XYZ file of C-alpha atoms in Angstrom:
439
model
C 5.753 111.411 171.562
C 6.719 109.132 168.816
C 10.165 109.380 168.075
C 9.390 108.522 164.533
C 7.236 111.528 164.401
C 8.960 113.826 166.288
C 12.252 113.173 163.939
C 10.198 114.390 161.280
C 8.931 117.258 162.948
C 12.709 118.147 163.349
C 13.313 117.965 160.121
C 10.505 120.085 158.896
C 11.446 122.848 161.355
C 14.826 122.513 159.743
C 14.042 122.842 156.266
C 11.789 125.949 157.459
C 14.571 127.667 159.347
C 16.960 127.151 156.277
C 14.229 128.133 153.611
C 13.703 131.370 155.879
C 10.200 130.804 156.880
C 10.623 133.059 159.814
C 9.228 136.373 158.550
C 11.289 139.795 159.204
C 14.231 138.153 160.758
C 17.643 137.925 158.716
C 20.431 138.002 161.551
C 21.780 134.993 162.721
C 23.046 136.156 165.987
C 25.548 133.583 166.619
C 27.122 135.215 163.490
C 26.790 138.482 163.548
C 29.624 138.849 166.616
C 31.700 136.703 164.420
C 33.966 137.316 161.857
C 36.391 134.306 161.817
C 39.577 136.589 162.960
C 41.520 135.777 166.006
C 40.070 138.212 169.240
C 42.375 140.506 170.684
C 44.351 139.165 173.464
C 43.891 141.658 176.403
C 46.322 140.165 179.072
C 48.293 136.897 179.906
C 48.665 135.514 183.202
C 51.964 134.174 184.737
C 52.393 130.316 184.461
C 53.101 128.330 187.726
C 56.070 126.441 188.379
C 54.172 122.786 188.331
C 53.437 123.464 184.290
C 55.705 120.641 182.706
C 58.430 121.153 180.872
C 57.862 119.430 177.510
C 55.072 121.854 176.901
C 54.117 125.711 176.980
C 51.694 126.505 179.020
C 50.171 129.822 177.970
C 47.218 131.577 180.088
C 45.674 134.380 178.404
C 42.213 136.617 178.706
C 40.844 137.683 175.151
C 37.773 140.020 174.220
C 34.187 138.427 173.183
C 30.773 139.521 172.920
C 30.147 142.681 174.470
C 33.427 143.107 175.856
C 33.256 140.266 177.715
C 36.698 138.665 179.014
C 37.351 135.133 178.620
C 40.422 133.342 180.161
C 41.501 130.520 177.594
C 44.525 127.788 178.287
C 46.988 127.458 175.115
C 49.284 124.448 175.277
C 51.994 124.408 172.887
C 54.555 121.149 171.923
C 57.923 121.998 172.173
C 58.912 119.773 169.295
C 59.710 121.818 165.676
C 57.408 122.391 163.139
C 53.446 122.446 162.362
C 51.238 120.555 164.904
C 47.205 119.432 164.677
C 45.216 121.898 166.817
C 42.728 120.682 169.290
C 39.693 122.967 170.766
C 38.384 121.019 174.216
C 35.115 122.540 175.386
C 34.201 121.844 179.186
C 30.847 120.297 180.134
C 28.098 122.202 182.585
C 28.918 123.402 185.593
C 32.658 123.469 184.749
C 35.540 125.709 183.345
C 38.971 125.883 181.166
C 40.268 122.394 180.615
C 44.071 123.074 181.609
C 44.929 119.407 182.089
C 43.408 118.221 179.091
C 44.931 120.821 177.004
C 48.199 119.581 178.727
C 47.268 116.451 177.797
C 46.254 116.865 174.319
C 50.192 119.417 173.854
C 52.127 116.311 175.212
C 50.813 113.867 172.391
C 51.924 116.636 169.675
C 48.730 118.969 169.582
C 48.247 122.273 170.215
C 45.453 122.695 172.466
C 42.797 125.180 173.441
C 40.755 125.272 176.171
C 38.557 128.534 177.318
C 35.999 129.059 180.017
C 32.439 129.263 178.380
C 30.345 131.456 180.219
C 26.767 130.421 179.715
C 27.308 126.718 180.854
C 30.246 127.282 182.847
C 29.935 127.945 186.580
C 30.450 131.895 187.126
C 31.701 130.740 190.667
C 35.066 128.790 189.223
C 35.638 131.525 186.534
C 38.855 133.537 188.451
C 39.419 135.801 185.154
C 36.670 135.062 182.820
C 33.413 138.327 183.252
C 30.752 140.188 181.603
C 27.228 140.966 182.205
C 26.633 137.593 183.121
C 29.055 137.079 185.566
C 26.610 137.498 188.636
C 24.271 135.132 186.955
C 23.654 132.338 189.109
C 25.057 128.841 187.054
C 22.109 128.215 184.563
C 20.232 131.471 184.342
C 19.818 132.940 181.019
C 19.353 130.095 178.551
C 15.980 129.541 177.984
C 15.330 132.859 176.256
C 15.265 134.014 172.720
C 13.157 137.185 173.398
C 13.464 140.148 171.417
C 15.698 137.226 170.039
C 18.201 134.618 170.577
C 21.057 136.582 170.901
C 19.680 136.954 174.687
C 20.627 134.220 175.760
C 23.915 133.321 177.613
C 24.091 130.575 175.474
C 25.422 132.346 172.971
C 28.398 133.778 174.792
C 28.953 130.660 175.499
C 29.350 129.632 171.506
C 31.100 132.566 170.699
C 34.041 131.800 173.340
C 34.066 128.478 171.612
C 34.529 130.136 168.084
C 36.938 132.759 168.984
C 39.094 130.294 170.570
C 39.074 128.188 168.115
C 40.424 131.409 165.265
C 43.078 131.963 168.227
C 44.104 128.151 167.534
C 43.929 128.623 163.847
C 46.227 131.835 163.864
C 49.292 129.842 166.115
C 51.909 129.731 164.232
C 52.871 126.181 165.082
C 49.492 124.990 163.926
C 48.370 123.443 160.399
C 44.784 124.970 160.050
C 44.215 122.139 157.761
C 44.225 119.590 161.021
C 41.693 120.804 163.135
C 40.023 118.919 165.872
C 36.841 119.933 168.673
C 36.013 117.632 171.400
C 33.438 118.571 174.542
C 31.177 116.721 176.890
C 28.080 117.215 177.884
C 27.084 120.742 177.535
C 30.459 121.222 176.118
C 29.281 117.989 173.544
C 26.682 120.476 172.161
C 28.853 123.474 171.936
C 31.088 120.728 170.205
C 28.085 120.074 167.154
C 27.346 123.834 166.976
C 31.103 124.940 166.243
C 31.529 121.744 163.884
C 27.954 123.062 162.386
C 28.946 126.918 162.470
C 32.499 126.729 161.424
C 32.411 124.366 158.722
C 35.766 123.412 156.918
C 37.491 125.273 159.215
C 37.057 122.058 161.197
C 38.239 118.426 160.531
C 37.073 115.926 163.239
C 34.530 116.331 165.928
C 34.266 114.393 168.907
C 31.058 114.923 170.894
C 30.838 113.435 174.516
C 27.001 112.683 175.212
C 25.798 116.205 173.694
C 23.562 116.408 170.629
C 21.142 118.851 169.172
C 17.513 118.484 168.877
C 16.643 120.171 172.348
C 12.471 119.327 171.923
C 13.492 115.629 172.071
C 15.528 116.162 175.114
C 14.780 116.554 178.659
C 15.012 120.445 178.196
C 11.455 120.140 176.248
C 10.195 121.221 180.280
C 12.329 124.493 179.570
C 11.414 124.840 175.892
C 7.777 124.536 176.385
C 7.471 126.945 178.580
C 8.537 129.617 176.030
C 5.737 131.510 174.226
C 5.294 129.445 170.254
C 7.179 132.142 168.699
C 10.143 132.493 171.281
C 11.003 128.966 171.218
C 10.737 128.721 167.518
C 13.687 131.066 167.419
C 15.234 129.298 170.320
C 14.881 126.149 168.239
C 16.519 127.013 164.781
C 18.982 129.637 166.444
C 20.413 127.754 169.103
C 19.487 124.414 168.487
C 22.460 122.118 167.714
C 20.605 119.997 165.640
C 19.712 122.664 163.196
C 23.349 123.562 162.617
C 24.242 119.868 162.267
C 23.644 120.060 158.333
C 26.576 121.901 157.813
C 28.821 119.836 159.257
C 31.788 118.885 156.832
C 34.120 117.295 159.114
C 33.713 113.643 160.010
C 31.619 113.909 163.624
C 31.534 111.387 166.384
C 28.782 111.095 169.202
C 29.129 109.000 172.674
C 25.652 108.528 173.952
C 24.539 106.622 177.270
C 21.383 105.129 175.909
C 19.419 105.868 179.773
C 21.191 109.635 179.750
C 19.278 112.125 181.966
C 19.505 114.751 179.206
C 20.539 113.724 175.901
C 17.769 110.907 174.613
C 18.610 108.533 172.348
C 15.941 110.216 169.779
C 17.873 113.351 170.044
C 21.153 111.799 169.430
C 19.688 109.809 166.612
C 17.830 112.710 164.531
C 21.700 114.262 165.227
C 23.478 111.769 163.462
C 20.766 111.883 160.812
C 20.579 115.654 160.129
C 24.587 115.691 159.288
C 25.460 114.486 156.064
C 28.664 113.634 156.329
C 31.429 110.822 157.914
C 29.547 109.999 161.290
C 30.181 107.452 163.961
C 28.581 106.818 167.421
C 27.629 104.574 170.536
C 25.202 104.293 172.743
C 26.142 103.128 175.881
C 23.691 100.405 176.843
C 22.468 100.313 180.452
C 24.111 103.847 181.117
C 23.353 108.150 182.043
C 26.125 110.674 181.089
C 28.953 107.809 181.555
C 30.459 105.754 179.384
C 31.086 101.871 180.476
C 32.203 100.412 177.226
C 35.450 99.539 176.211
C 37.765 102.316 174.856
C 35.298 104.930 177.439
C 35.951 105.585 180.681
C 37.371 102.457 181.472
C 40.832 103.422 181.794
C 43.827 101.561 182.444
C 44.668 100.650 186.311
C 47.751 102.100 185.816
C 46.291 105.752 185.301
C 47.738 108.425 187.593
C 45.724 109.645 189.368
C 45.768 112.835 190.046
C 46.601 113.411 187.258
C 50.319 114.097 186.649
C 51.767 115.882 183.300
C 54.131 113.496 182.355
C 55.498 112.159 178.390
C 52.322 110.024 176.626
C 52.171 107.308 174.424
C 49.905 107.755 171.964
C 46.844 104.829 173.037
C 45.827 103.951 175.884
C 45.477 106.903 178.263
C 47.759 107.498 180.875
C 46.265 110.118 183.607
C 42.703 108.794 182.949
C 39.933 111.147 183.056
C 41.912 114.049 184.236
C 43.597 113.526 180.217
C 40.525 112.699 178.486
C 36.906 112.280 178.592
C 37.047 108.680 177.301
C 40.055 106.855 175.994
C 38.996 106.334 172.315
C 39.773 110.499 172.252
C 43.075 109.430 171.206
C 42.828 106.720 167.906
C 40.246 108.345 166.377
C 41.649 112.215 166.486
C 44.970 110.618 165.761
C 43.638 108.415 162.636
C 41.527 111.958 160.961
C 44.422 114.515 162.549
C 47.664 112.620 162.036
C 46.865 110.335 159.527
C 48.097 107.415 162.279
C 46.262 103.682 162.817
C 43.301 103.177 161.563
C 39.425 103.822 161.179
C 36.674 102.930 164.012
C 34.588 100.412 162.921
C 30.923 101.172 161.177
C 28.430 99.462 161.743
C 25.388 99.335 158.827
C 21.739 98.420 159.591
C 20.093 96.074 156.899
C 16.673 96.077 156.723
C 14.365 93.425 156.648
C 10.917 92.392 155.937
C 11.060 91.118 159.689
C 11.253 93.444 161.805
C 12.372 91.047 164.677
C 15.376 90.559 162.775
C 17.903 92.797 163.917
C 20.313 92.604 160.862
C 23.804 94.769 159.897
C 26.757 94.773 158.648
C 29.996 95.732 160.355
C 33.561 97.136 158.366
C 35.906 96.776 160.823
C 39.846 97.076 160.125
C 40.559 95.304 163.216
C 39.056 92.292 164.974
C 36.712 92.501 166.590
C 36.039 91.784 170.598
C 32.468 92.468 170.783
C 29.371 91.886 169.061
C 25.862 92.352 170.512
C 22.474 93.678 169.730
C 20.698 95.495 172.510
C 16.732 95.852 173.135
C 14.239 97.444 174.851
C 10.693 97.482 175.932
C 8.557 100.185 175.532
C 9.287 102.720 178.347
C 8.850 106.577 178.958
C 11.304 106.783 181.659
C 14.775 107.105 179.821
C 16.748 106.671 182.522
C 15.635 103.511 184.076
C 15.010 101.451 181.144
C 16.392 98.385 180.280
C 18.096 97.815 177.502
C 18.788 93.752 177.352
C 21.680 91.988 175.535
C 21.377 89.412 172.775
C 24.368 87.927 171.014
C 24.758 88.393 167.073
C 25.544 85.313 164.728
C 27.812 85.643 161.507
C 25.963 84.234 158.342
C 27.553 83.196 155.194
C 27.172 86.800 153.350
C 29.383 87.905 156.970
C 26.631 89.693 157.807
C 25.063 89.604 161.661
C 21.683 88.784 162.771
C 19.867 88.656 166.204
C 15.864 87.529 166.702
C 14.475 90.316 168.715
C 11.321 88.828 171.030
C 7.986 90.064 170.180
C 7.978 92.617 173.549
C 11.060 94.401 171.616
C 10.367 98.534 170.537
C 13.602 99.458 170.037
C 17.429 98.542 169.770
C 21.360 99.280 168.613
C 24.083 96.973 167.853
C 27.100 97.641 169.912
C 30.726 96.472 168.356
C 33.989 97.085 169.882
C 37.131 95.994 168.301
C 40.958 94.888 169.988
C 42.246 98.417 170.702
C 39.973 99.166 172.088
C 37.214 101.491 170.713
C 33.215 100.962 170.287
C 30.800 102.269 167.716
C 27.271 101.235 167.075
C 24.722 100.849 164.455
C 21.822 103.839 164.006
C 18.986 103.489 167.111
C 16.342 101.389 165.550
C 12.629 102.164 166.780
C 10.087 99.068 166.049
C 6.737 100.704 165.004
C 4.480 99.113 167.822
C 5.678 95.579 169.801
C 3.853 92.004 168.546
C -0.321 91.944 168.950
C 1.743 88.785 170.570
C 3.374 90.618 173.337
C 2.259 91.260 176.746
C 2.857 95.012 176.902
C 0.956 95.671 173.812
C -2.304 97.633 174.546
């Protein structure tokens, strides 16, 4: 499909869910077991003796949906007075980030981080159950029949927002400095909570998840679903459609040849939210992130990973601390008020279209600056996306010459700390009559 057309089909589908165009249904069920108070805590479990000792290390159970029990990791700083709070949502397959809660305590945050049934795996949940704990991993999303509030995914979305009123309600937190980050599946639960919970949010960091399922590879799921059914599935659980209401300034890391999240998907993402948004794609790349300021952490990394005192940027303890190193300047720039903003970059359009042009405000220099293309190609994951350096002109804007063969590209920047952003996924309406891949 066109990804021209099938943004725009997003965006109708959008307007329609907000407008209410879906006859006889009023509940939002993400909402209606939801009411923005902290959950009751039902038990804590005892700490072990390897928690460090600059931090507390809390391990508690509290109540969800249908009495559910989810097991949650609070790290506290030990240093006086009000901190930032940080919610850190694992991907698939996964469970409770303790050491990146420990991680995110020891830089002067207090950190949450739950189990999320629904994308978690049941099998590495020790104190986390409810009716879908004998699930196998996986089973129970692709429903929204008699509606969406069948699905496991909304469990998982609800852990996310009760955890994140327990983090509000600490009384060493300042509710008014509020960050989310989450990869993968935990990247989508990441744009739902910044889309569901609104202001009560103030910087989002998503880690290769989006919204805008139908333009993902879970359109083999979705399509499988009776019209109706995945219309529901679509505006209720759909990332993308909560996107709008995003207030807080959002980031997404996309690998531009991910397995799951498409580059369209991403794109219409950034597009739907109306706010402060930043991004990359990661050229050449699925679900990692080989750029500078990703997952190219220093040498010096522990690893394993070993609690120990952090400076702010880079990362010491490498992934087992954070999904990508440029976590740390960007929460700490919207969170702390510390360094300074990522770069933007700014397409410019032109009446060529083989002129990639833009504009780039950076507050640092800059170490990178390229423009990346690609040839029409269906198979996301192996195409190739080809490198083309930028030149400054006299207005200090940047220009490339894309060949005639071109049907999309991004710019990719990355600046001395080091972090990288890029400019919006450009999609050339059909390659040059010229080329030799045009029909």
């Amino acid at each position: 499909m066109n990804p021209a057309k099938t943004i725009l089909l997003c965006t109708c589908l959008i307007l329609a869910s907000q407008c209410g165009l879906f006859a006889g249904e009023t509940k939002d069920p993400l909402l209606t077991d939801w009411d923005g108070r902290p959950p009751e805590i039902l038990r804590e479990i005892a700490a072990p003796d390897s928690d460090p000792g600059n931090v507390t290390v809390r391990r508690l159970v509290f109540r969800s949906r249908n009495n559910s029990e989810i097991f949650a990791v609070l790290a506290v700083p030990k240093t006086p007075g009000k901190h930032p709070g940080m919610l850190v949502l694992h991907g698939g397959g996964g469970s409770a980030e303790t050491d990146k809660a420990i991680a995110w305590a020891q830089r002067g945050y207090v950190a949450i981080a739950p189990d999320l049934p629904g994308i978690g795996e049941p099998k590495k949940f020790t104190e986390t159950q409810g009716e879908w704990s004998a699930l196998p991993y996986g089973t129970g999303r692709w429903t929204a029949s008699p509606d969406a509030g069948a699905s496991v995914l909304v469990d998982a979305v609800l852990s996310a927002l009760k955890a994140l009123d327990l983090l509000r309600a600490q009384p060493e937190v300042d509710p008014d400095r509020i960050g989310v980050v989450g990869i993968s599946w935990g990247g989508y639960l990441t744009t739902m909570v910044c889309g569901l919970a609104g202001d009560r949010v103030h910087a989002g960091f998503s880690v290769f998840g989006c919204g805008f399922y139908e333009l993902t590879s879970s359109w083999g799921n979705l399509k499988k679903m009776p019209e109706d059914e995945r219309a529901r599935w679509l505006r209720d659980l759909d990332a993308g459609r909560r996107a709008p209401k995003i207030t807080a300034p959002f980031f997404i890391a996309a690998a531009a040849n991910d397995f799951f999240f498409f580059p369209p998907a991403v794109q219409a993402t950034l597009d739907a939210i109306p706010g402060a948004k930043n991004h990359f794609y990661a050229p050449n790349a699925n679900h990692k992130a080989p750029v500078p300021g990703g997952m190219d952490f220093p040498k010096a990394s522990t690893e394993p990973f070993q609690p120990t005192a952090f400076q702010p940027f880079p990362t010491p303890g490498g992934s087992k601390a954070n999904w990508l190193a440029m976590e740390v300047p960007y929460f700490d720039f919207y969170l702390k008020g510390l360094g300074e903003p990522l770069p933007k970059v700014t397409v410019v359009r032109t009446e060529d279209p083989l002129i990639a042009k833009f504009q780039i405000d950076a507050p640092r220099p800059l170490s990178r600056v390229e423009v990346y293309w690609a040839k029409p190609d269906p198979e996301v994951k192996t195409r190739e996306w080809i490198a083309l350096p930028a030149t400054k002109n006299a207005d200090d804007s940047f220009q490339a010459a894309l060949p005639p063969e071109a049907a999309d590209w991004f710019v990719l920047v990355s600046d001395d700390r080091p972090v990288t952003v890029s400019g919006d996924l450009v999609h050339l309406a059909a390659p040059s009559a010229s080329s030799p891949s045009a029909p």
